[in-house]
Amino acid sequence: MKIISILGARPQFIKAAIISKKIKEKGIDEIIVHTGQHYDYNMSDIFFKELGIPEPAYHLKIGSSSHGDQTGRMLMEIEKVLVKEKPDAVMVYGDTNSTLAGSLAASKLHILVAHVEAGLRSFNKKMPEEINRILTDHVSSVLFSPTDTGLANLKNEGFTHIFYSINELIPIKSENVLPICIKVGDPMFDLALEARKKTDASGIMGRWNLERKQFILVTAHRAENTDVAENLENIWNALKILASEGKKIIFPVHPRTRKVMEQTGLLSESTHSHLPLLIDPVSYSEMTVLESEARVIITDSGGVQKEGYFFDTPCVVTREQTEWVELLESGWTTLTGADKNKILNATRQYWETPPNKNNLSLFGNGDASNQIVEILKFLIKQNK
Ligand code: UD1
Ligand code: UDP
């Protein structure tokens, strides 16, 4: 049995890390194709090394470009690999251009497409991620949803074979029921549970002179904040005010954001000591330390919102919508868009009064990755 995993961007390496392990444990051959969408050492190689992800058998080196150019060149190159390797299934993750290129190439060759993180919707088609996830879901054969909301979204879009657990699916002869949508939980939660056990906080905390629950962690990279100069400036101005109140801020800067901050002059301001501390992107283990030790997170990331919840740190989300609505409902995230005053109010509120956590697990019970591989193995056998 042979699975090809299409990876290209930071959050995909992280999600794949835990699933690759399960694929190996279950004796399935995995071929990793790295599209090259992310290529800086600390956006790519660092995760392969730290998380023990197998070396990519193919590195397509596509690099950065416009959406059409980048996705189109990925599509052409992935197709060549699939034609040569003839896998039983192609696994794609999340909602990046690499996800769309992989799912499109495989579906046109009638190869079973498995989508990890299916069904999520922000209902904002101005986000490139929303287009990528809708299109990917609609050419996928197995849609692994992390949440009930994801399943409900897929049902609303006309999918009919909906399964709430692996126990409902496995007795069924599946050859006539594809595409299948199934809730399995979130593999990022599985990985976070492992990371939590291993965490040694001393390195990164000491390096940046951070004290437990005495700092704010910031990330920002989404197009809606980086492509609109005013939005990034509003976020930056909010951070400056919070820093002037004596709140320490650490901000690992995505390369996309660093470029914009260079162009707009924000980066040169940041050398003053009372301003947010801008650092290069960090490894997954360092990030999970920062997430769990921070008092508040300010982010537009999808993954970081969830990890904040996993590590009991509330998140101010600098977006207008989120696909992780469970977090909003639980009170662990607040949407502020790029509105300076909303960011300030939400951050101050979380800083003073952290939300209560009920013990309900919104993202499964830590075996999503195991279920994903088990189900995929079952479906491949059924469809041979
Ligand atoms: C992509 C995803 C986004 C995801 C994010 C994770 C799409 C459309 N977007 O956004 O959903 O949240 O990855 O981080 O797929 N760059 C570098 N070095 C790198 C990578 C990028 O300098 O290693 C710079 C380049 O200037 C590039 C820009 O960042 O043009 C944007 O990179 P790109 O991969 O197009 O989009 P992301 O913003 O990273
Ligand atoms: N992350 C990391 N180092 C950083 C910033 C983020 O390891 O400097 C991890 C983070 O812990 C999460 C993932 O990257 O697992 C989120 O990726 P990103 O924010 O780039 O993308 P998104 O989730 O928004 O698609």
Short mmCIF file of C-alpha atoms and ligand atoms in Angstrom, two decimals:
data_model
loop_
_atom_site.label_atom_id
_atom_site.label_comp_id
_atom_site.label_asym_id
_atom_site.label_seq_id
_atom_site.Cartn_x
_atom_site.Cartn_y
_atom_site.Cartn_z
CA MET A 1 0.00 0.00 0.00
CA LYS A 2 1.44 3.36 -1.03
CA ILE A 3 0.38 6.85 0.07
CA ILE A 4 1.74 10.10 -1.29
CA SER A 5 1.65 13.06 1.11
CA ILE A 6 1.73 16.52 -0.43
CA LEU A 7 3.38 19.07 1.86
CA GLY A 8 4.55 22.59 1.22
CA ALA A 9 3.89 25.03 4.06
CA ARG A 10 4.81 25.23 7.75
CA PRO A 11 1.50 24.08 9.25
CA GLN A 12 1.46 21.09 6.90
CA PHE A 13 4.84 19.84 8.09
CA ILE A 14 3.54 20.03 11.64
CA LYS A 15 0.29 18.17 10.89
CA ALA A 16 2.10 15.57 8.80
CA ALA A 17 4.68 14.90 11.50
CA ILE A 18 2.27 12.92 13.65
CA ILE A 19 0.46 11.24 10.75
CA SER A 20 3.71 10.11 9.07
CA LYS A 21 4.60 8.27 12.27
CA LYS A 22 1.26 6.41 12.22
CA ILE A 23 1.63 5.59 8.51
CA LYS A 24 5.00 3.99 9.26
CA GLU A 25 3.70 2.14 12.33
CA LYS A 26 0.94 0.58 10.24
CA GLY A 27 3.40 -0.68 7.63
CA ILE A 28 2.26 1.58 4.78
CA ASP A 29 4.76 3.11 2.34
CA GLU A 30 4.71 6.89 2.40
CA ILE A 31 6.25 9.07 -0.28
CA ILE A 32 6.54 12.71 0.72
CA VAL A 33 6.35 15.36 -1.99
CA HIS A 34 7.51 18.82 -0.82
CA THR A 35 6.21 21.47 -3.17
CA GLY A 36 8.72 24.06 -1.97
CA GLN A 37 6.03 26.62 -1.15
CA HIS A 38 7.96 27.35 2.07
CA TYR A 39 11.74 27.07 1.75
CA ASP A 40 13.58 29.15 4.40
CA TYR A 41 15.37 26.95 6.92
CA ASN A 42 13.11 28.05 9.78
CA MET A 43 9.93 27.68 7.70
CA SER A 44 10.71 24.16 6.46
CA ASP A 45 13.86 22.11 7.26
CA ILE A 46 13.70 22.89 10.97
CA PHE A 47 10.41 20.95 11.23
CA PHE A 48 11.66 17.92 9.28
CA LYS A 49 14.68 17.75 11.58
CA GLU A 50 13.00 18.44 14.91
CA LEU A 51 9.86 16.38 14.35
CA GLY A 52 11.58 13.48 12.57
CA ILE A 53 9.51 13.78 9.40
CA PRO A 54 10.91 11.48 6.68
CA GLU A 55 12.94 13.23 3.96
CA PRO A 56 10.84 14.20 0.95
CA ALA A 57 11.38 11.78 -1.93
CA TYR A 58 10.54 14.63 -4.32
CA HIS A 59 11.29 18.31 -3.75
CA LEU A 60 9.56 20.37 -6.42
CA LYS A 61 11.23 23.68 -5.42
CA ILE A 62 8.30 25.78 -6.67
CA GLY A 63 8.99 28.72 -4.33
CA SER A 64 7.03 31.96 -3.99
CA SER A 65 4.92 33.48 -6.72
CA SER A 66 1.42 34.71 -7.56
CA HIS A 67 -1.43 32.31 -6.75
CA GLY A 68 -2.02 31.18 -10.35
CA ASP A 69 1.63 30.77 -11.20
CA GLN A 70 2.52 28.97 -7.97
CA THR A 71 -0.50 26.65 -7.96
CA GLY A 72 -0.24 25.95 -11.69
CA ARG A 73 3.42 24.95 -11.55
CA MET A 74 2.75 22.76 -8.52
CA LEU A 75 -0.10 21.06 -10.39
CA MET A 76 2.12 20.23 -13.37
CA GLU A 77 4.94 18.83 -11.25
CA ILE A 78 2.73 16.88 -8.84
CA GLU A 79 0.95 15.25 -11.78
CA LYS A 80 4.27 13.93 -13.11
CA VAL A 81 5.08 12.36 -9.73
CA LEU A 82 1.64 10.76 -9.43
CA VAL A 83 1.77 9.31 -12.93
CA LYS A 84 5.16 7.78 -12.14
CA GLU A 85 4.44 6.52 -8.62
CA LYS A 86 0.80 5.38 -9.04
CA PRO A 87 -0.09 5.68 -5.33
CA ASP A 88 -3.20 4.15 -3.74
CA ALA A 89 -4.07 7.50 -2.18
CA VAL A 90 -2.88 11.09 -1.96
CA MET A 91 -3.03 12.85 1.40
CA VAL A 92 -3.40 16.64 1.49
CA TYR A 93 -3.49 18.92 4.52
CA GLY A 94 -5.30 22.13 5.36
CA ASP A 95 -5.95 24.92 2.90
CA THR A 96 -2.82 26.20 1.18
CA ASN A 97 -2.01 26.40 -2.50
CA SER A 98 -0.07 23.14 -2.09
CA THR A 99 -3.27 21.49 -0.80
CA LEU A 100 -5.27 22.60 -3.83
CA ALA A 101 -2.60 21.61 -6.35
CA GLY A 102 -2.23 18.16 -4.77
CA SER A 103 -5.94 17.42 -4.60
CA LEU A 104 -6.59 18.64 -8.13
CA ALA A 105 -3.74 16.67 -9.66
CA ALA A 106 -4.76 13.46 -7.88
CA SER A 107 -8.49 13.71 -8.47
CA LYS A 108 -8.04 14.18 -12.23
CA LEU A 109 -5.99 10.98 -12.27
CA HIS A 110 -8.78 9.21 -10.33
CA ILE A 111 -6.56 8.65 -7.33
CA LEU A 112 -8.26 8.58 -3.94
CA VAL A 113 -7.76 11.96 -2.24
CA ALA A 114 -7.74 12.16 1.56
CA HIS A 115 -8.16 15.67 2.99
CA VAL A 116 -7.03 16.29 6.54
CA GLU A 117 -8.84 19.32 8.08
CA ALA A 118 -11.88 19.07 5.83
CA GLY A 119 -15.10 21.02 6.24
CA LEU A 120 -13.72 24.18 7.80
CA ARG A 121 -15.26 27.39 6.53
CA SER A 122 -14.81 31.08 7.29
CA PHE A 123 -17.48 31.99 4.70
CA ASN A 124 -15.16 34.68 3.36
CA LYS A 125 -14.13 33.89 -0.21
CA LYS A 126 -11.69 36.81 -0.22
CA MET A 127 -9.40 34.54 1.79
CA PRO A 128 -7.27 32.37 -0.52
CA GLU A 129 -7.54 29.63 2.12
CA GLU A 130 -11.35 29.52 1.82
CA ILE A 131 -11.17 28.94 -1.93
CA ASN A 132 -8.51 26.27 -1.48
CA ARG A 133 -10.48 24.38 1.14
CA ILE A 134 -13.82 24.47 -0.66
CA LEU A 135 -12.31 23.25 -3.93
CA THR A 136 -10.21 20.60 -2.18
CA ASP A 137 -13.18 19.25 -0.24
CA HIS A 138 -15.23 18.93 -3.41
CA VAL A 139 -12.63 16.79 -5.23
CA SER A 140 -11.74 14.68 -2.18
CA SER A 141 -12.79 11.08 -1.59
CA VAL A 142 -12.24 10.96 2.18
CA LEU A 143 -12.86 14.14 4.13
CA PHE A 144 -11.38 14.02 7.64
CA SER A 145 -13.10 16.68 9.69
CA PRO A 146 -11.68 17.74 13.04
CA THR A 147 -14.99 19.02 14.44
CA ASP A 148 -18.78 18.64 14.36
CA THR A 149 -18.99 22.08 12.74
CA GLY A 150 -16.82 20.82 9.89
CA LEU A 151 -19.18 17.88 9.32
CA ALA A 152 -22.22 20.19 9.44
CA ASN A 153 -20.67 22.47 6.82
CA LEU A 154 -20.05 19.52 4.52
CA LYS A 155 -23.62 18.31 4.98
CA ASN A 156 -24.88 21.78 4.04
CA GLU A 157 -22.81 21.65 0.88
CA GLY A 158 -24.52 18.45 -0.25
CA PHE A 159 -22.28 15.67 1.02
CA THR A 160 -24.45 12.73 2.06
CA HIS A 161 -22.18 10.06 3.52
CA ILE A 162 -21.48 11.60 6.89
CA PHE A 163 -19.99 9.59 9.76
CA TYR A 164 -19.60 10.84 13.30
CA SER A 165 -17.11 8.18 14.32
CA ILE A 166 -14.89 5.42 12.99
CA ASN A 167 -17.25 2.85 14.59
CA GLU A 168 -20.07 3.91 12.28
CA LEU A 169 -17.88 3.60 9.20
CA ILE A 170 -15.82 0.45 9.53
CA PRO A 171 -18.70 -2.09 9.21
CA ILE A 172 -19.82 -0.51 5.95
CA LYS A 173 -18.73 -1.72 2.53
CA SER A 174 -17.48 1.56 1.27
CA GLU A 175 -16.91 1.12 -2.46
CA ASN A 176 -20.24 2.71 -3.31
CA VAL A 177 -20.26 5.44 -0.71
CA LEU A 178 -17.29 7.64 -1.59
CA PRO A 179 -16.92 10.51 -0.93
CA ILE A 180 -17.04 9.95 2.80
CA CYS A 181 -16.98 12.69 5.44
CA ILE A 182 -15.90 11.56 8.89
CA LYS A 183 -15.12 13.26 12.18
CA VAL A 184 -11.83 12.10 13.65
CA GLY A 185 -10.63 14.99 15.84
CA ASP A 186 -7.58 17.11 15.17
CA PRO A 187 -4.10 15.66 14.62
CA MET A 188 -2.62 18.97 15.85
CA PHE A 189 -4.15 18.14 19.23
CA ASP A 190 -2.46 14.72 19.18
CA LEU A 191 0.89 16.37 18.52
CA ALA A 192 0.31 19.07 21.13
CA LEU A 193 -0.33 16.40 23.77
CA GLU A 194 3.04 14.82 22.92
CA ALA A 195 4.79 18.19 22.90
CA ARG A 196 3.32 19.02 26.28
CA LYS A 197 4.89 15.93 27.84
CA LYS A 198 8.35 16.73 26.46
CA THR A 199 8.42 20.48 27.00
CA ASP A 200 11.56 21.97 28.48
CA ALA A 201 10.82 25.66 28.71
CA SER A 202 14.20 26.87 29.91
CA GLY A 203 15.94 27.39 26.53
CA ILE A 204 13.75 29.87 24.74
CA MET A 205 12.45 31.53 27.93
CA GLY A 206 16.01 32.21 29.09
CA ARG A 207 17.18 33.36 25.65
CA TRP A 208 14.57 36.10 25.52
CA ASN A 209 14.40 36.79 29.23
CA LEU A 210 10.74 35.81 29.50
CA GLU A 211 8.83 35.08 32.67
CA ARG A 212 5.98 32.61 32.89
CA LYS A 213 2.58 34.27 32.19
CA GLN A 214 4.20 37.70 32.02
CA PHE A 215 4.30 38.22 28.25
CA ILE A 216 2.18 38.35 25.10
CA LEU A 217 2.99 36.15 22.09
CA VAL A 218 2.15 37.58 18.66
CA THR A 219 2.01 36.13 15.15
CA ALA A 220 0.64 37.71 11.96
CA HIS A 221 0.94 36.59 8.36
CA ARG A 222 -2.48 36.29 6.74
CA ALA A 223 -3.05 38.15 3.46
CA GLU A 224 -5.83 40.26 4.97
CA ASN A 225 -3.31 41.73 7.44
CA THR A 226 -0.14 41.83 5.38
CA ASP A 227 -1.52 42.93 2.00
CA VAL A 228 -3.42 45.85 3.54
CA ALA A 229 -0.78 48.24 4.93
CA GLU A 230 -3.30 49.95 7.21
CA ASN A 231 -4.25 46.67 8.89
CA LEU A 232 -0.69 45.69 9.75
CA GLU A 233 -0.05 49.23 10.98
CA ASN A 234 -3.13 49.08 13.24
CA ILE A 235 -1.96 45.81 14.74
CA TRP A 236 1.54 47.23 15.22
CA ASN A 237 0.15 50.38 16.88
CA ALA A 238 -1.89 48.26 19.28
CA LEU A 239 1.25 46.26 20.15
CA LYS A 240 3.21 49.46 20.79
CA ILE A 241 0.55 50.68 23.23
CA LEU A 242 0.48 47.34 25.04
CA ALA A 243 4.29 47.41 25.25
CA SER A 244 4.17 50.96 26.63
CA GLU A 245 1.90 49.65 29.43
CA GLY A 246 4.80 47.43 30.49
CA LYS A 247 3.54 44.22 28.91
CA LYS A 248 6.39 42.32 27.34
CA ILE A 249 5.66 41.20 23.76
CA ILE A 250 7.48 38.59 21.68
CA PHE A 251 6.69 38.33 17.98
CA PRO A 252 8.25 35.59 15.80
CA VAL A 253 7.87 37.23 12.40
CA HIS A 254 6.74 35.28 9.32
CA PRO A 255 8.93 36.17 6.28
CA ARG A 256 5.93 37.59 4.43
CA THR A 257 5.27 40.00 7.31
CA ARG A 258 8.94 40.90 7.70
CA LYS A 259 9.02 41.96 4.04
CA VAL A 260 6.00 44.23 4.44
CA MET A 261 7.35 45.67 7.70
CA GLU A 262 10.62 46.44 5.94
CA GLN A 263 8.82 48.18 3.08
CA THR A 264 6.55 50.23 5.34
CA GLY A 265 9.29 51.23 7.80
CA LEU A 266 7.71 49.44 10.79
CA LEU A 267 10.72 47.16 11.12
CA SER A 268 13.17 50.03 11.70
CA GLU A 269 11.01 51.30 14.59
CA SER A 270 11.29 47.98 16.35
CA THR A 271 14.88 48.45 17.53
CA HIS A 272 13.76 50.51 20.53
CA SER A 273 13.86 48.49 23.72
CA HIS A 274 10.33 49.34 24.90
CA LEU A 275 8.79 47.99 21.69
CA PRO A 276 7.68 44.45 20.83
CA LEU A 277 10.59 42.06 20.47
CA LEU A 278 10.73 40.83 16.88
CA ILE A 279 12.46 37.49 16.40
CA ASP A 280 12.81 35.01 13.53
CA PRO A 281 10.27 32.18 13.25
CA VAL A 282 10.97 29.51 15.84
CA SER A 283 10.82 25.71 15.88
CA TYR A 284 7.65 23.83 16.84
CA SER A 285 8.98 22.90 20.30
CA GLU A 286 9.98 26.51 20.98
CA MET A 287 6.63 27.74 19.72
CA THR A 288 4.71 25.41 21.99
CA VAL A 289 6.74 26.68 24.95
CA LEU A 290 5.92 30.29 24.02
CA GLU A 291 2.24 29.41 23.55
CA SER A 292 1.92 27.69 26.90
CA GLU A 293 3.96 30.22 28.88
CA ALA A 294 2.34 33.36 27.37
CA ARG A 295 -0.45 35.11 29.23
CA VAL A 296 -2.24 36.13 26.04
CA ILE A 297 -1.69 35.36 22.34
CA ILE A 298 -2.50 37.80 19.54
CA THR A 299 -2.62 35.99 16.20
CA ASP A 300 -4.24 35.60 12.79
CA SER A 301 -2.98 32.02 12.45
CA GLY A 302 -5.37 29.09 12.25
CA GLY A 303 -3.04 26.65 14.02
CA VAL A 304 -1.91 29.05 16.73
CA GLN A 305 -5.54 29.78 17.74
CA LYS A 306 -6.04 26.09 18.43
CA GLU A 307 -2.71 25.61 20.17
CA GLY A 308 -3.55 28.53 22.46
CA TYR A 309 -6.59 26.54 23.56
CA PHE A 310 -4.61 23.30 23.87
CA PHE A 311 -2.10 25.08 26.13
CA ASP A 312 -4.67 27.10 28.12
CA THR A 313 -3.72 30.51 26.74
CA PRO A 314 -6.49 32.78 25.42
CA CYS A 315 -6.16 34.25 21.91
CA VAL A 316 -7.08 37.59 20.44
CA VAL A 317 -7.66 36.79 16.77
CA THR A 318 -6.90 39.65 14.40
CA ARG A 319 -9.34 38.46 11.77
CA GLU A 320 -12.97 39.21 10.96
CA GLN A 321 -13.99 35.54 10.84
CA THR A 322 -12.64 32.26 12.08
CA GLU A 323 -13.26 28.71 10.92
CA TRP A 324 -12.62 27.55 14.51
CA VAL A 325 -16.00 28.69 15.83
CA GLU A 326 -15.90 26.30 18.80
CA LEU A 327 -13.09 28.38 20.25
CA LEU A 328 -15.10 31.58 19.95
CA GLU A 329 -18.09 29.94 21.62
CA SER A 330 -15.92 28.63 24.45
CA GLY A 331 -14.64 32.16 25.17
CA TRP A 332 -11.00 31.22 24.46
CA THR A 333 -10.76 33.41 21.38
CA THR A 334 -12.08 36.88 20.59
CA LEU A 335 -12.28 38.23 17.05
CA THR A 336 -11.02 41.79 16.68
CA GLY A 337 -10.09 42.12 13.02
CA ALA A 338 -7.28 44.64 12.64
CA ASP A 339 -9.08 47.20 14.79
CA LYS A 340 -6.60 48.79 17.20
CA ASN A 341 -9.10 49.49 19.98
CA LYS A 342 -10.71 46.08 19.78
CA ILE A 343 -7.27 44.44 19.98
CA LEU A 344 -6.38 46.57 23.02
CA ASN A 345 -9.64 45.88 24.83
CA ALA A 346 -9.64 42.14 24.21
CA THR A 347 -5.98 41.78 25.17
CA ARG A 348 -6.33 43.80 28.38
CA GLN A 349 -9.40 41.79 29.32
CA TYR A 350 -7.68 38.44 28.80
CA TRP A 351 -4.55 39.75 30.58
CA GLU A 352 -6.60 40.60 33.68
CA THR A 353 -9.10 37.73 33.64
CA PRO A 354 -8.29 34.49 31.84
CA PRO A 355 -11.38 32.51 30.73
CA ASN A 356 -12.49 29.39 32.57
CA LYS A 357 -11.85 26.15 30.80
CA ASN A 358 -14.46 23.46 30.91
CA ASN A 359 -12.91 20.09 30.36
CA LEU A 360 -14.78 19.26 27.18
CA SER A 361 -12.37 18.25 24.47
CA LEU A 362 -13.36 20.12 21.34
CA PHE A 363 -10.74 18.49 19.16
CA GLY A 364 -11.00 14.78 19.90
CA ASN A 365 -9.18 12.64 22.41
CA GLY A 366 -5.69 12.56 20.98
CA ASP A 367 -6.01 9.72 18.50
CA ALA A 368 -7.08 11.57 15.36
CA SER A 369 -3.89 10.65 13.53
CA ASN A 370 -4.34 6.98 14.37
CA GLN A 371 -7.95 7.05 13.12
CA ILE A 372 -7.01 8.87 9.92
CA VAL A 373 -4.50 6.21 8.92
CA GLU A 374 -6.74 3.34 10.04
CA ILE A 375 -9.68 4.64 7.99
CA LEU A 376 -7.56 5.34 4.96
CA LYS A 377 -6.11 1.82 5.08
CA PHE A 378 -9.64 0.39 5.30
CA LEU A 379 -10.89 2.46 2.36
CA ILE A 380 -7.91 1.68 0.18
CA LYS A 381 -8.50 -2.06 0.74
CA GLN A 382 -12.23 -1.68 0.03
CA ASN A 383 -11.58 0.21 -3.18
CA LYS A 384 -8.81 -1.99 -4.62
C1 UD1 B 1 0.71 30.24 3.22
C2 UD1 B 1 -0.75 29.84 3.07
C3 UD1 B 1 -1.51 30.21 4.32
C4 UD1 B 1 -0.84 29.62 5.56
C5 UD1 B 1 0.63 30.00 5.60
C6 UD1 B 1 1.31 29.28 6.73
C7 UD1 B 1 -1.59 29.96 0.76
C8 UD1 B 1 -2.40 30.74 -0.20
N1 UD1 B 1 -1.36 30.55 1.95
O1 UD1 B 1 0.73 31.66 3.38
O2 UD1 B 1 -2.84 29.69 4.25
O3 UD1 B 1 -1.49 30.13 6.70
O4 UD1 B 1 1.25 29.61 4.36
O5 UD1 B 1 2.45 29.93 7.14
O6 UD1 B 1 -1.18 28.89 0.44
N2 UD1 B 1 8.32 33.58 2.09
C9 UD1 B 1 9.67 33.54 2.36
N3 UD1 B 1 10.20 32.34 2.72
C10 UD1 B 1 9.48 31.19 2.84
C11 UD1 B 1 8.11 31.26 2.55
C12 UD1 B 1 7.55 32.45 2.19
O7 UD1 B 1 10.37 34.55 2.27
O8 UD1 B 1 10.05 30.14 3.18
C13 UD1 B 1 7.73 34.89 1.73
C14 UD1 B 1 7.76 35.18 0.23
O9 UD1 B 1 7.95 36.55 0.07
C15 UD1 B 1 6.36 34.83 -0.20
C16 UD1 B 1 5.53 35.20 1.02
O10 UD1 B 1 6.35 34.88 2.13
O11 UD1 B 1 5.96 35.54 -1.34
C17 UD1 B 1 4.23 34.45 1.13
O12 UD1 B 1 4.43 33.03 1.05
P1 UD1 B 1 3.24 32.06 0.54
O13 UD1 B 1 3.65 30.66 0.73
O14 UD1 B 1 2.79 32.49 -0.80
O15 UD1 B 1 2.07 32.43 1.51
P2 UD1 B 1 2.03 32.48 3.09
O16 UD1 B 1 1.71 33.89 3.49
O17 UD1 B 1 3.22 31.84 3.66
N1 UDP B 2 4.73 27.89 14.34
C1 UDP B 2 6.07 27.58 14.59
N2 UDP B 2 6.96 28.62 14.67
C2 UDP B 2 6.60 29.92 14.52
C3 UDP B 2 5.23 30.20 14.25
C4 UDP B 2 4.33 29.16 14.16
O1 UDP B 2 6.43 26.42 14.76
O2 UDP B 2 7.47 30.79 14.59
C5 UDP B 2 3.77 26.77 14.23
C6 UDP B 2 2.61 26.85 15.19
O3 UDP B 2 2.96 26.28 16.44
C7 UDP B 2 1.54 26.05 14.45
C8 UDP B 2 1.84 26.33 13.00
O4 UDP B 2 3.17 26.82 12.95
O5 UDP B 2 1.69 24.67 14.69
C9 UDP B 2 0.90 27.37 12.45
O6 UDP B 2 1.34 27.75 11.19
P1 UDP B 2 1.04 29.17 10.56
O7 UDP B 2 0.63 30.13 11.61
O8 UDP B 2 2.18 29.51 9.70
O9 UDP B 2 -0.17 28.83 9.56
P2 UDP B 2 -1.75 28.65 9.72
O10 UDP B 2 -2.00 27.71 10.82
O11 UDP B 2 -2.33 30.00 9.94
O12 UDP B 2 -2.16 28.12 8.39
#
